[in-house]
XYZ file of C-alpha atoms in Angstrom:
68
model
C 5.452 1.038 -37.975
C 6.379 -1.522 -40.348
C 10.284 -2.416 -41.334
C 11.124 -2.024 -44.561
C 15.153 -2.302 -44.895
C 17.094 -4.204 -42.309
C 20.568 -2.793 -42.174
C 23.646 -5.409 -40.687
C 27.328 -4.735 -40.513
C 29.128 -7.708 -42.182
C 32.091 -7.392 -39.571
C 35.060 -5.652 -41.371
C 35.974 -2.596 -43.765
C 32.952 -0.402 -44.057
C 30.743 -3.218 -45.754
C 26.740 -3.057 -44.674
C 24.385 -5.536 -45.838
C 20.847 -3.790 -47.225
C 17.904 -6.423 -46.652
C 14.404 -5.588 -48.158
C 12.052 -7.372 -45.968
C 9.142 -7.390 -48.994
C 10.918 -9.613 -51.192
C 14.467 -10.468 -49.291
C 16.677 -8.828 -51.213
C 19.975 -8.657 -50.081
C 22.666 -6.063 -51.174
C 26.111 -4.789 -49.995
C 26.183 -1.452 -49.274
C 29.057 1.076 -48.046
C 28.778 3.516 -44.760
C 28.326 6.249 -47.124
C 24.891 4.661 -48.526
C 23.974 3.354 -45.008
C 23.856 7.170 -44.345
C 20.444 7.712 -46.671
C 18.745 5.248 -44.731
C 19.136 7.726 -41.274
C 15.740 9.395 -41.372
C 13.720 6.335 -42.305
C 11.160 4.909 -39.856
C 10.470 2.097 -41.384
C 14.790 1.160 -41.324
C 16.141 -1.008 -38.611
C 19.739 -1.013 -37.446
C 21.106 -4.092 -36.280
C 23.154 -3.625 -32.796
C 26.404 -4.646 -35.037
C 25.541 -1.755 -37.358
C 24.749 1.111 -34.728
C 27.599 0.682 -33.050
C 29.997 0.539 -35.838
C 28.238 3.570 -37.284
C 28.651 5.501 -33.949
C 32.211 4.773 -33.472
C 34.889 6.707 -33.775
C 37.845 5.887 -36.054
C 40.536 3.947 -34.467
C 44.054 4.839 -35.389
C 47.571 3.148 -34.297
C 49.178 5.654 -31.572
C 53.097 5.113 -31.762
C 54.478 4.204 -28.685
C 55.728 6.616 -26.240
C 57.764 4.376 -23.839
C 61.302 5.083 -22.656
C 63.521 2.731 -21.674
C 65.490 4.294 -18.757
């Protein structure tokens, strides 16, 4: 199996970086187009990028505390 595409989280939003290893083209891509990549062999997922793709979305829970 060769790698074609490289995929990297850049670290905030939804941004992924798209890296063609034949000529090292490098493109910003959103979580949406990451998504096509999925059934690729030749596509590796950086560690950054697999676990921000497998995470769930974090929302703010109000507080709930009480004081007595």
């Amino acid at each position: 199996m060769r790698i074609k595409y490289i995929i990297d989280y850049k670290g905030y939003g939804d941004i992924y970086q798209l890296i063609n290893t034949r000529n090292g083209e490098c493109l910003d891509i959103t979580k949406e187009e990451v998504k096509d990549y999925f059934d690729e062999s030749t596509t590796y997922f950086s560690v950054r990028a697999d676990v921000s793709l497998n995470s769930e979305e974090q929302v703010e829970v109000p507080s709930q505390r009480h004081d007595w």
